[in-house]
Short mmCIF file of C-alpha atoms and ligand atoms in Angstrom, two decimals:
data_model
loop_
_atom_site.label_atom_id
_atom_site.label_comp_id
_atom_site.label_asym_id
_atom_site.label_seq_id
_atom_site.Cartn_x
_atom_site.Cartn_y
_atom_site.Cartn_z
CA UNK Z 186 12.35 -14.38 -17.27
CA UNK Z 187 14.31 -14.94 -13.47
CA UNK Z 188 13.25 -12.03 -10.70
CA UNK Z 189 15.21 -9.43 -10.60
CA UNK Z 190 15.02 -9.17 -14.50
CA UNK Z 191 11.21 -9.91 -14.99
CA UNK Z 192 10.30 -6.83 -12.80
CA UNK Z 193 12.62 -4.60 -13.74
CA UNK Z 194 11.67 -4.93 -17.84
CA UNK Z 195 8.15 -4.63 -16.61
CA UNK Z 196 9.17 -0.93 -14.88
CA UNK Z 197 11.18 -0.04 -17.77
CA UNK Z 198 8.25 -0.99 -20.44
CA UNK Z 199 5.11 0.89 -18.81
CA UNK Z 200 5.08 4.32 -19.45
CA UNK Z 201 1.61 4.45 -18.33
CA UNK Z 202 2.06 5.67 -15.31
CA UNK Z 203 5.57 6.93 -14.32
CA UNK Z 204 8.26 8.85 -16.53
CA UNK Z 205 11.53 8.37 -17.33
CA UNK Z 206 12.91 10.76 -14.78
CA UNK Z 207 10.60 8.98 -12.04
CA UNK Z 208 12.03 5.65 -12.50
CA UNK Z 209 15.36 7.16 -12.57
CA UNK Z 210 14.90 8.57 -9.82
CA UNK Z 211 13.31 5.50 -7.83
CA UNK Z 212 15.51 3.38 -9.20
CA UNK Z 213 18.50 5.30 -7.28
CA UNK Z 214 16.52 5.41 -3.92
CA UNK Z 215 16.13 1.97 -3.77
CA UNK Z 216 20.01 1.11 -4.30
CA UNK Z 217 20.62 0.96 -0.47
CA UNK Z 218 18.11 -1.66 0.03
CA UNK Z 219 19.38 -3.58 -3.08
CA UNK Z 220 22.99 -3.46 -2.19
CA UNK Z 221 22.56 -4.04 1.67
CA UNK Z 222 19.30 -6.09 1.81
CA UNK Z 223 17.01 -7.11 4.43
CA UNK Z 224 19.25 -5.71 7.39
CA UNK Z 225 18.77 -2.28 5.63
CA UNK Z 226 14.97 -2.75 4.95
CA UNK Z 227 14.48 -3.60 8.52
CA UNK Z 228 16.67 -0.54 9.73
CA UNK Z 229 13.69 1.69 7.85
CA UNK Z 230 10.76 0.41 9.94
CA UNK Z 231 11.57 3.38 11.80
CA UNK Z 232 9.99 5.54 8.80
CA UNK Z 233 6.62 5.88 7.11
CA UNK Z 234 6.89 5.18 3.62
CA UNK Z 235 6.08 8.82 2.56
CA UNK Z 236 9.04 9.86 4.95
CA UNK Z 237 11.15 7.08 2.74
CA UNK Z 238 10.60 8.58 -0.36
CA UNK Z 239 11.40 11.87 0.99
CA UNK Z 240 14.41 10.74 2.16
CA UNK Z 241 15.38 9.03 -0.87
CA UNK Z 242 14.40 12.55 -3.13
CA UNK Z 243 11.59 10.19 -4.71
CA UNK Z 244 9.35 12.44 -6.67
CA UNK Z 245 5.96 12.69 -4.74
CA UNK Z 246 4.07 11.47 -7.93
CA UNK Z 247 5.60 7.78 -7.71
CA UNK Z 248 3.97 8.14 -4.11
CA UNK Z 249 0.63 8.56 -5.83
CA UNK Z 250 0.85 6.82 -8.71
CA UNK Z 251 2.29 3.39 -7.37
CA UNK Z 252 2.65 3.27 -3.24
CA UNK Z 253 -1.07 4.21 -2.65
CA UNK Z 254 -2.26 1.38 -3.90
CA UNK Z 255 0.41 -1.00 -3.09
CA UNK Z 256 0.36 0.70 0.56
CA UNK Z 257 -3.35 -0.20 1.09
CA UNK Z 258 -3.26 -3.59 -0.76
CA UNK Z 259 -0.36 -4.97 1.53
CA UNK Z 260 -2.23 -3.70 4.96
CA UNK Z 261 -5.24 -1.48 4.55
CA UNK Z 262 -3.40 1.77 5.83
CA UNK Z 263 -1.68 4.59 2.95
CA UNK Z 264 1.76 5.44 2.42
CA UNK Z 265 2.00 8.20 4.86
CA UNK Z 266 1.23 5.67 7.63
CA UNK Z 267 3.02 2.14 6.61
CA UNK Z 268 5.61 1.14 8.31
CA UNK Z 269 9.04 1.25 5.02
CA UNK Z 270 9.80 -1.75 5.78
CA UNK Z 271 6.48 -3.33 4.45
CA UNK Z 272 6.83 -2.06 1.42
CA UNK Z 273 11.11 -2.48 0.83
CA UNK Z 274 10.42 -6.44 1.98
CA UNK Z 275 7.76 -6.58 -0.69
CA UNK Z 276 9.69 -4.95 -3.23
CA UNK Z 277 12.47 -7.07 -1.87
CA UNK Z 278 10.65 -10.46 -3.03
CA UNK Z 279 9.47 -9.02 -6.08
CA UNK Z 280 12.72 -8.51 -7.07
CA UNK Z 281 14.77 -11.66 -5.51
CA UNK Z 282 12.00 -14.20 -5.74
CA UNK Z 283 10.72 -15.43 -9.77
CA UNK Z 284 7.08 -15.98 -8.43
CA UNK Z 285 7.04 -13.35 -5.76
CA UNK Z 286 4.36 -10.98 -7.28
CA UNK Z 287 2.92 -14.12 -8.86
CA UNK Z 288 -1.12 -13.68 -7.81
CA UNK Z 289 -3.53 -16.62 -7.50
CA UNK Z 290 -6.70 -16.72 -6.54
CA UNK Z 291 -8.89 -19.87 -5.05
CA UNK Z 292 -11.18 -21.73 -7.30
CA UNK Z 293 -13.90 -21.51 -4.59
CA UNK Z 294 -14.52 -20.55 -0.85
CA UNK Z 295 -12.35 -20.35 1.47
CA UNK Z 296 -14.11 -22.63 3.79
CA UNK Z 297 -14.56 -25.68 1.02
CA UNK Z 298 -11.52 -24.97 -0.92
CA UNK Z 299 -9.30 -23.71 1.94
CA UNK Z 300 -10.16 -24.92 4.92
CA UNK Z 301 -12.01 -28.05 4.48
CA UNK Z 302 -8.69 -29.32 3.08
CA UNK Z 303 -6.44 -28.20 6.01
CA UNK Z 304 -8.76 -29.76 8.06
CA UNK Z 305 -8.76 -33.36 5.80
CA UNK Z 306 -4.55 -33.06 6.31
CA UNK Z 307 -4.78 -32.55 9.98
CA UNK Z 308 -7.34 -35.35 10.30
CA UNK Z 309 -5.58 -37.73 8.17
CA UNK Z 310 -2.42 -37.20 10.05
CA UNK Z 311 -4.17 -38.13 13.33
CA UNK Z 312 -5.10 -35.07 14.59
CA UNK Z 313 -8.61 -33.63 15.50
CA UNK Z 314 -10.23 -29.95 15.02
CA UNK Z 315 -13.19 -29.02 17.05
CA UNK Z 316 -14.99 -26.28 15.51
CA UNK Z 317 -17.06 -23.69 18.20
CA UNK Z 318 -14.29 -24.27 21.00
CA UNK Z 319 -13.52 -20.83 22.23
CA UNK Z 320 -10.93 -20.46 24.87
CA UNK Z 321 -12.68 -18.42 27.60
CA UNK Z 322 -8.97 -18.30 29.97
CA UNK Z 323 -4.78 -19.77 29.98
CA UNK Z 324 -5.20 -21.98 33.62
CA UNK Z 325 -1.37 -21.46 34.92
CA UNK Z 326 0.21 -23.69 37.31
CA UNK Z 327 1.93 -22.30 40.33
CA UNK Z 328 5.03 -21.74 38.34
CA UNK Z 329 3.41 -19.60 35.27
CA UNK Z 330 3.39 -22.60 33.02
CA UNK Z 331 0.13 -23.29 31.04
CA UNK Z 332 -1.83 -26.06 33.11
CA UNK Z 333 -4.63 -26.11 30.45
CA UNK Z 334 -6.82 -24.12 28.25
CA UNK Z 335 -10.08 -23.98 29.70
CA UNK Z 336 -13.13 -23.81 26.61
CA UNK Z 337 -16.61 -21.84 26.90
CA UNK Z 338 -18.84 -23.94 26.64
CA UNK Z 339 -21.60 -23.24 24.31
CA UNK Z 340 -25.17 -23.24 24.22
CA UNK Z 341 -25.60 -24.02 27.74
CA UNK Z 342 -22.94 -26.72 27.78
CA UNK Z 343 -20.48 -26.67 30.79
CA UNK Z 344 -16.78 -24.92 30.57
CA UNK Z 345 -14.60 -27.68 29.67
CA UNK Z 346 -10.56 -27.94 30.14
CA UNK Z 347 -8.34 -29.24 27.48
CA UNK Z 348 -4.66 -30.40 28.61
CA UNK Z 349 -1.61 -31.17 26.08
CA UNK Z 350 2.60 -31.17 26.24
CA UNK Z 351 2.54 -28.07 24.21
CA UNK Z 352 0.08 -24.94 24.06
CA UNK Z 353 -0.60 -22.68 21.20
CA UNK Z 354 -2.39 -19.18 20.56
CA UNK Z 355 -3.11 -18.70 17.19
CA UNK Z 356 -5.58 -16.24 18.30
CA UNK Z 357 -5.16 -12.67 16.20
CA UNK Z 358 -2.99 -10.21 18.37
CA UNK Z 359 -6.15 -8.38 20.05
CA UNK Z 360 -8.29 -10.87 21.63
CA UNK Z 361 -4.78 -12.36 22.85
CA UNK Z 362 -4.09 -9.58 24.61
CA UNK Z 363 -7.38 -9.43 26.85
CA UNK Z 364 -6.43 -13.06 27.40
CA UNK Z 365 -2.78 -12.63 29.35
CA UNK Z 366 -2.95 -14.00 32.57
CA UNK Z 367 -2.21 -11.11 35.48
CA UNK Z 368 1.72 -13.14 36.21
CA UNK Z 369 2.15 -12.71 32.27
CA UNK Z 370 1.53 -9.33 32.02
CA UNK Z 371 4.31 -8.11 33.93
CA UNK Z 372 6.81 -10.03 31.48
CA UNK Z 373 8.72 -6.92 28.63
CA UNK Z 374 8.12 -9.99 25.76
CA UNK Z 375 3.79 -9.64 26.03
CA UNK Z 376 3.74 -5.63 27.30
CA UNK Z 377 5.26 -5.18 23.79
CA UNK Z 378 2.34 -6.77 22.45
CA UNK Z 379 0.30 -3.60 23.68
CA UNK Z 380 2.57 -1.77 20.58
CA UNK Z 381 0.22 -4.15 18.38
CA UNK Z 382 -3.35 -3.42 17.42
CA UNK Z 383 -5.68 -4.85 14.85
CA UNK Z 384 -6.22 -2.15 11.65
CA UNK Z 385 -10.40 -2.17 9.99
CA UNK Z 386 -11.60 -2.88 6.74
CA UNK Z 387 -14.37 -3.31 5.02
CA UNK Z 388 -14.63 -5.80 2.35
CA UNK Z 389 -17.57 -5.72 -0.43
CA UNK Z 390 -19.23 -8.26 -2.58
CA UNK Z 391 -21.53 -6.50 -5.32
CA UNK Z 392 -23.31 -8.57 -8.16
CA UNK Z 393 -24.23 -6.93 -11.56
CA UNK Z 394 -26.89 -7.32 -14.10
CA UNK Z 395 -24.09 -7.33 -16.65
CA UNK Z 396 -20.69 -7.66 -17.29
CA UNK Z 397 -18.27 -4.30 -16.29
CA UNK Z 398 -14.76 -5.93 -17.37
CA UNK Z 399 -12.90 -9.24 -18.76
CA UNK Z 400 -10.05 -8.61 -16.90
CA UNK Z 401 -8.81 -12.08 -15.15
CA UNK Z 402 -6.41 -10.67 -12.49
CA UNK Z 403 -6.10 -8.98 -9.50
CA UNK Z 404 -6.91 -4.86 -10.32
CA UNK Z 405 -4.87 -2.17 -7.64
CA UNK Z 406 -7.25 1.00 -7.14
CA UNK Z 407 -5.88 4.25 -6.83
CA UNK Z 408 -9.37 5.27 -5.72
CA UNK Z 409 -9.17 7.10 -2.08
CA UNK Z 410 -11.62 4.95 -1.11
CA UNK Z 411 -10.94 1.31 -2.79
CA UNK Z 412 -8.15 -0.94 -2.36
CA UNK Z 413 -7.47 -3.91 -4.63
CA UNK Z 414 -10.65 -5.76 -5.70
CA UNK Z 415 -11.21 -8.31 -8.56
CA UNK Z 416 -13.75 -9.47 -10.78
CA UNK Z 417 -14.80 -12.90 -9.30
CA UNK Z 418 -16.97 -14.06 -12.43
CA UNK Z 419 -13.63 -14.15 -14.21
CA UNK Z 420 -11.13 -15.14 -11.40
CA UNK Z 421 -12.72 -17.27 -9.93
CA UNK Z 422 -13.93 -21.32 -11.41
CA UNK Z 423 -16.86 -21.54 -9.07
CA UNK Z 424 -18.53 -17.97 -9.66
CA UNK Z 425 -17.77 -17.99 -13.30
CA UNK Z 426 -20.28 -16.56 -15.25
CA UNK Z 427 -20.06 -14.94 -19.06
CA UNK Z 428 -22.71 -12.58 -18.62
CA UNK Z 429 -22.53 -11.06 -15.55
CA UNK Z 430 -19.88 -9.28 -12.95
CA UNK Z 431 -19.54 -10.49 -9.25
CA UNK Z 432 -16.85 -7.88 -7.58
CA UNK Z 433 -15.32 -8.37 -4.26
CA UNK Z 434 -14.19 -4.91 -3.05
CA UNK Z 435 -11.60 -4.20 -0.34
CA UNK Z 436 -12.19 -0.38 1.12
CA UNK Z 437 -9.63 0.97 3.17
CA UNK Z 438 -8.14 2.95 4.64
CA UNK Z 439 -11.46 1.75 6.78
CA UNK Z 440 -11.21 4.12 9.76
CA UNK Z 441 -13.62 6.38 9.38
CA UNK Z 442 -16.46 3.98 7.46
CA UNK Z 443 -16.15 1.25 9.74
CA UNK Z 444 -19.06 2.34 12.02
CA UNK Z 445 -20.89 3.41 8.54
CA UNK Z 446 -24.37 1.99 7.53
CA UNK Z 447 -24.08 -0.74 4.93
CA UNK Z 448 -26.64 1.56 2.97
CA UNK Z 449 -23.78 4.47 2.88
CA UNK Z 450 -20.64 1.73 2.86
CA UNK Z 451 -22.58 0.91 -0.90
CA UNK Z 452 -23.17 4.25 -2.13
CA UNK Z 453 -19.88 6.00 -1.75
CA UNK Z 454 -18.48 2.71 -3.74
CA UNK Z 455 -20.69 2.88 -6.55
CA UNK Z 456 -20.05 6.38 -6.76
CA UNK Z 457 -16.52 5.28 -7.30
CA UNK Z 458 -17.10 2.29 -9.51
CA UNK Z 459 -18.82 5.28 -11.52
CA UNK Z 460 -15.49 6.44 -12.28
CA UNK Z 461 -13.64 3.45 -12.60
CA UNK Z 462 -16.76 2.25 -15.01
CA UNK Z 463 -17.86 5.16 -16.45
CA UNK Z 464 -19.29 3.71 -20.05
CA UNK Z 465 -21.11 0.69 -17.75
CA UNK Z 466 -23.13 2.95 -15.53
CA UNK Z 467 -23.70 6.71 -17.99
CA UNK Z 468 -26.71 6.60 -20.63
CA UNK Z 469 -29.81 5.41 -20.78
CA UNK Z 470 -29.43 1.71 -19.62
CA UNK Z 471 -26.65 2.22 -16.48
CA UNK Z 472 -25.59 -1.04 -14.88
CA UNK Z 473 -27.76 -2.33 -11.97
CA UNK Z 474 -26.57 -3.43 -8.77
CA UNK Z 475 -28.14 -6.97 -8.07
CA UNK Z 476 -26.89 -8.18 -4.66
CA UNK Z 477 -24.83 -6.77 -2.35
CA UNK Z 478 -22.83 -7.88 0.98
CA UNK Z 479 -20.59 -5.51 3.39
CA UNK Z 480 -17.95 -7.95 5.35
CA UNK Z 481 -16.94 -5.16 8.45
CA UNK Z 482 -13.62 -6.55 10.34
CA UNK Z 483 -13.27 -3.58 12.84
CA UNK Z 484 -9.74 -5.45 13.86
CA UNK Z 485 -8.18 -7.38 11.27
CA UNK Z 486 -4.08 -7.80 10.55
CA UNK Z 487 -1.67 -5.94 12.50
CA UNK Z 488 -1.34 -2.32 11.50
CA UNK Z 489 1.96 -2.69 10.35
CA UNK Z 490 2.94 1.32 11.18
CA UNK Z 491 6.27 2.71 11.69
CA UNK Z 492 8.26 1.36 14.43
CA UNK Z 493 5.82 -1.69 15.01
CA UNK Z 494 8.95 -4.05 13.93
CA UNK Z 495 10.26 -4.14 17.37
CA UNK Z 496 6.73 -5.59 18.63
CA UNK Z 497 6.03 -8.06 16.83
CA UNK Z 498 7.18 -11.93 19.33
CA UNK Z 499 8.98 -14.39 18.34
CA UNK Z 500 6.62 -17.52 18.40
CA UNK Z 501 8.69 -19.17 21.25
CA UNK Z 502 7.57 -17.21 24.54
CA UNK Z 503 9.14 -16.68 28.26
CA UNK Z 504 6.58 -19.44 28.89
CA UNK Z 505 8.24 -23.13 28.50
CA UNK Z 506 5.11 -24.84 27.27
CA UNK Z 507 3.35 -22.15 25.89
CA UNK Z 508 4.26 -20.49 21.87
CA UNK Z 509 2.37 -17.92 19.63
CA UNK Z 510 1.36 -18.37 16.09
CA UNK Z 511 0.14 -16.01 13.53
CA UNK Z 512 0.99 -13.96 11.08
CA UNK Z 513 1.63 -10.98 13.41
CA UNK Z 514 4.36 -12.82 14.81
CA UNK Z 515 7.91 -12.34 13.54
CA UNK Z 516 8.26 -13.93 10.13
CA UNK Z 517 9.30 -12.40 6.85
CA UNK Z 518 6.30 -12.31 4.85
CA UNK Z 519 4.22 -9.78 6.25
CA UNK Z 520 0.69 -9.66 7.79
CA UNK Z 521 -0.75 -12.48 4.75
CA UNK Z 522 -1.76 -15.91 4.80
CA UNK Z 523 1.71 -16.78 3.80
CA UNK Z 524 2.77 -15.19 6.54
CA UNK Z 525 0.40 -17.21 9.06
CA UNK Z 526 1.78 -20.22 7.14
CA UNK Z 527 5.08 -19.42 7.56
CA UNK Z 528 4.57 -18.74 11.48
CA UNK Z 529 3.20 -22.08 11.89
CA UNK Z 530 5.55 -23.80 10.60
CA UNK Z 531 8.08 -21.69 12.83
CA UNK Z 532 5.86 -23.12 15.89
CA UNK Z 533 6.28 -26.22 15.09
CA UNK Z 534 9.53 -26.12 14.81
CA UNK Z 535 9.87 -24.68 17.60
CA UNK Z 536 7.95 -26.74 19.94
CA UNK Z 537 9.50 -29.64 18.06
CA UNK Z 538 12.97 -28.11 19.49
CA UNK Z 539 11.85 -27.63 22.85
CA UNK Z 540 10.49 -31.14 23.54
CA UNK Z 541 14.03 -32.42 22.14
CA UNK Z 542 15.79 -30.19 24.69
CA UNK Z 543 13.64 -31.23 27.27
CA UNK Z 544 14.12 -35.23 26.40
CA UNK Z 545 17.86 -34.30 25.97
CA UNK Z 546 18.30 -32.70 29.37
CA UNK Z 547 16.19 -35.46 31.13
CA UNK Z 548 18.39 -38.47 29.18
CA UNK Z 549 21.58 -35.91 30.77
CA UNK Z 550 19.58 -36.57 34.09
CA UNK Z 551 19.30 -40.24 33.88
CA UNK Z 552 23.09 -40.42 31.88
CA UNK Z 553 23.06 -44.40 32.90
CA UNK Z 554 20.25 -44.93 30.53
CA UNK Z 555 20.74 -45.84 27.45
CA UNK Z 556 19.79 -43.00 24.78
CA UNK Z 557 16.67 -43.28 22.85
CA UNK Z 558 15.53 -40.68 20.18
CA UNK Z 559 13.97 -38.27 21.58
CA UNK Z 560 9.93 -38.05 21.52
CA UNK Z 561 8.37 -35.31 20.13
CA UNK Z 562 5.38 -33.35 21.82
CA UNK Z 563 2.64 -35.89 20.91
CA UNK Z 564 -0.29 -33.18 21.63
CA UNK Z 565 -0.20 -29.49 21.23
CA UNK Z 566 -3.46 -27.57 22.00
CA UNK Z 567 -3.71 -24.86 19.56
CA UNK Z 568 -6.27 -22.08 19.47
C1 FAD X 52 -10.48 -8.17 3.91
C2 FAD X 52 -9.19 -8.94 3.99
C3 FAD X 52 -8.54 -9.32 2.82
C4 FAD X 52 -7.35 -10.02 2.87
N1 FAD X 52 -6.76 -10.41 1.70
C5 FAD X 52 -5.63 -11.14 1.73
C6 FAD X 52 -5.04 -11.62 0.54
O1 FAD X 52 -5.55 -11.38 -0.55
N2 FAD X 52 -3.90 -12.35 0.63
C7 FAD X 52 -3.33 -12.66 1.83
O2 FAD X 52 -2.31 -13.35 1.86
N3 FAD X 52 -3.86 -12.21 2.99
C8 FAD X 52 -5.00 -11.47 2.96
N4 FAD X 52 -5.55 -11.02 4.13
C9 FAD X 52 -4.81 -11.25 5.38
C10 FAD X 52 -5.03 -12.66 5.91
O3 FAD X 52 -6.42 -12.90 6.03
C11 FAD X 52 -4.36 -12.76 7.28
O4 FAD X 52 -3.00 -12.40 7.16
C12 FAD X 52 -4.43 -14.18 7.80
O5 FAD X 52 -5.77 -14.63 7.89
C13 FAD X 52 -3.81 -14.25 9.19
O6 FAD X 52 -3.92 -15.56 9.65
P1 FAD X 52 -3.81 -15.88 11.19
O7 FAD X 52 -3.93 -17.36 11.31
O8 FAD X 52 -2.61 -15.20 11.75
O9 FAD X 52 -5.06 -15.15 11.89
P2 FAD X 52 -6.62 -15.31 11.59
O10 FAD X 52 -6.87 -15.78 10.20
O11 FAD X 52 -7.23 -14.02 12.03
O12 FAD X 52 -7.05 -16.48 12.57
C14 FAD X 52 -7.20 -16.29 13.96
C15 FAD X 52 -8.31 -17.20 14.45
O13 FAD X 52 -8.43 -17.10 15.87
C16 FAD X 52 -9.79 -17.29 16.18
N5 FAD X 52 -10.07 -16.83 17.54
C17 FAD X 52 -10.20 -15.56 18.01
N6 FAD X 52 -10.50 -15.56 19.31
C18 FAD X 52 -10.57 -16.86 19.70
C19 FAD X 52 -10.85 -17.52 20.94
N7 FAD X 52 -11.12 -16.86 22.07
N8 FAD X 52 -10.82 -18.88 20.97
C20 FAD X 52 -10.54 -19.60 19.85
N9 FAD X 52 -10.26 -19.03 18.65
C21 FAD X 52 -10.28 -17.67 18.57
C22 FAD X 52 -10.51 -16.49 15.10
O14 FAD X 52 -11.86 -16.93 15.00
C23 FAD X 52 -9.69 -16.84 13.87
O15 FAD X 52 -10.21 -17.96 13.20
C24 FAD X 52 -6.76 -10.33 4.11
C25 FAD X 52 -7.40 -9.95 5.30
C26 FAD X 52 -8.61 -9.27 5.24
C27 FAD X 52 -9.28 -8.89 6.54
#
């Protein structure tokens, strides 16, 4: 069935969880942002989603039911923090897009079945990636423009510098920002950047004796302590197994566990898969907790809180030769890997416009010349 109709039959059918009157009532609030879009969803960054729903005389059980745990899932932070517009754009592409709350996991890990293959394209097309090449420092020349990225070098190996036409941070927003160069950090487009800071989580990976569910999907917690997790031995081709659960565990809002022993990060979830599980771990033979590892990012996507809109760069910057790249940068789908996809391909866009301008306004320069196409940058230097 085409999007809008395919989510809103799916509302209408589950009782489960909200009541007539809810949806009713839900379904009015969000008229605004049906009938005037994404200029109306972006005019509500200035509200927490909780303030939203007040506005919009949404009963406070929807909240609790539903937002929580869409809230969290989308960027590790609840309702009463996330920015509206997170949640409207999502809702947004539920509704206007056929496959836009279509979930898919990968058949692997990331690094073999991710990765590896992004580095194969890049390779194939003539490029190179070198692995363990942190940039230590942006060299400027005397007018601000990047002269070169110089490189730690590692394991006793001199500082290196790389040049190109073209530079590119794809660094996350907060190791970017201890990176500005003093002339840079004058400039209104990177001071806003200081309006952008990395939100924690904690992500889990338990493995069970046995198996606690059959469930092939993506599962949304409403747990104060979980966010979405999934089974992996059913999701997921290379940890299938019949017999026994793998979960991989998302728990946020991460704030206040972040600086938590793994030995207490483990406990307080199985005392909450106790009551998501209850059958697998009462009586006489409760499920047993194999393996365990706690993944702690202390600064991972944007917090996307109210008012943090207005933040967010463009990927072209006040520096000529010199863009940004990432998913924190402005781009419609939100702090995901879609969103870091989309970015990039912004980037290259835009460096791809910028080296045509400059060709264009050099052939101007040299108008006798007969005009060629113009060359694109031939080496970016991305980090
Ligand atoms: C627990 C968790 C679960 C998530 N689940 C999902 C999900 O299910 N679906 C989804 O779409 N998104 C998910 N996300 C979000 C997704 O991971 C991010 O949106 C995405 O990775 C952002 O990509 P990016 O390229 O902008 O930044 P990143 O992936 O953070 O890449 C930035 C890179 O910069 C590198 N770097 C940092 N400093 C330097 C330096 N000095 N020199 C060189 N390199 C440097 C880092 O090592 C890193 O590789 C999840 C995130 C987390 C933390």
């Amino acid at each position: 069935i085409p999007a809008p109709l395919n989510g809103v039959v799916a509302i209408l059918r589950n009782n489960d969880m909200l009541t007539w009157p809810e949806k009713i009532r839900f379904g009015i609030g969000l008229i605004p942002a049906m009938l005037q879009g994404q200029e109306y969803v972006e005019k509500m960054d200035r509200y927490t989603f909780s303030e939203w729903l007040k506005k919009q005389n949404v009963p406070p059980r929807v909240e609790k039911e539903v937002f929580i745990a869409m809230s969290k899932a989308l960027n590790f932070i609840g309702p009463e923090e996330i920015s509206s517009t997170v949640i409207l754009t999502a809702l947004n592409r539920f509704l206007q897009e056929k496959n836009g709350s279509k979930m898919a996991f990968l058949d692997g890990s990331p690094t073999e079945r991710l990765c590896q293959p992004l580095v194969d394209y890049i390779t194939k097309g003539g490029g190179e990636v070198q692995l363990n090449t942190p940039i230590k420092e942006f060299l400027l020349n005397d007018d601000g423009q990047v002269s070169g990225f110089l490189i730690r070098g590692l394991n006793g190996a001199e500082d290196r510098v790389i040049t190109a036409d073209a530079y590119v941070s794809a660094m996350p927003v907060d190791p970017l920002k201890t990176m500005l160069p003093k002339p840079w950090q004058q400039m209104e487009y990177f001071q806003k950047l200081n309006g952008l800071e990395g939100v924690p989580v904690i992500n889990l990976h338990l493995w069970f004796d046995r198996k606690l569910t059959d469930i092939d999907h993506l599962l949304f917690s409403r747990s104060p302590l979980l966010s979405v997790y999934a089974d992996m031995s059913n999701t997921c081709r290379e940890y299938a197994n019949p017999d026994r659960s793998m979960l991989e565990l998302v728990l946020a809002p991460a704030k206040d566990w972040i600086n938590k022993s793994d030995q207490e990060i483990i406990a307080a979830t199985m005392a909450e898969l106790e009551k998501l599980f209850p059958h697998h771990f009462k009586g006489n033979s409760p499920a047993k907790l194999l393996k365990s590892h706690v993944v702690k990012t202390p600064r991972s996507v944007y917090k996307a809180t109210s008012g943090r809109q207005d933040c967010r760069p463009s990927q072209v910057t006040p520096i000529a030769n010199f863009f940004l790249t990432g998913d924190y940068t402005m781009q419609r789908y939100l702090a995901s890997m879609e969103g870091a996809v989309l970015s990039g391909k912004l980037t290259a866009q835009a460096i791809t416009k910028a080296s045509s301008a400059n060709a264009s306004t050099h052939l101007e320069s040299h108008a006798n010349l007969q005009p060629t196409t113009p060359k694109p940058a031939k080496n970016a230097a991305t980090v």
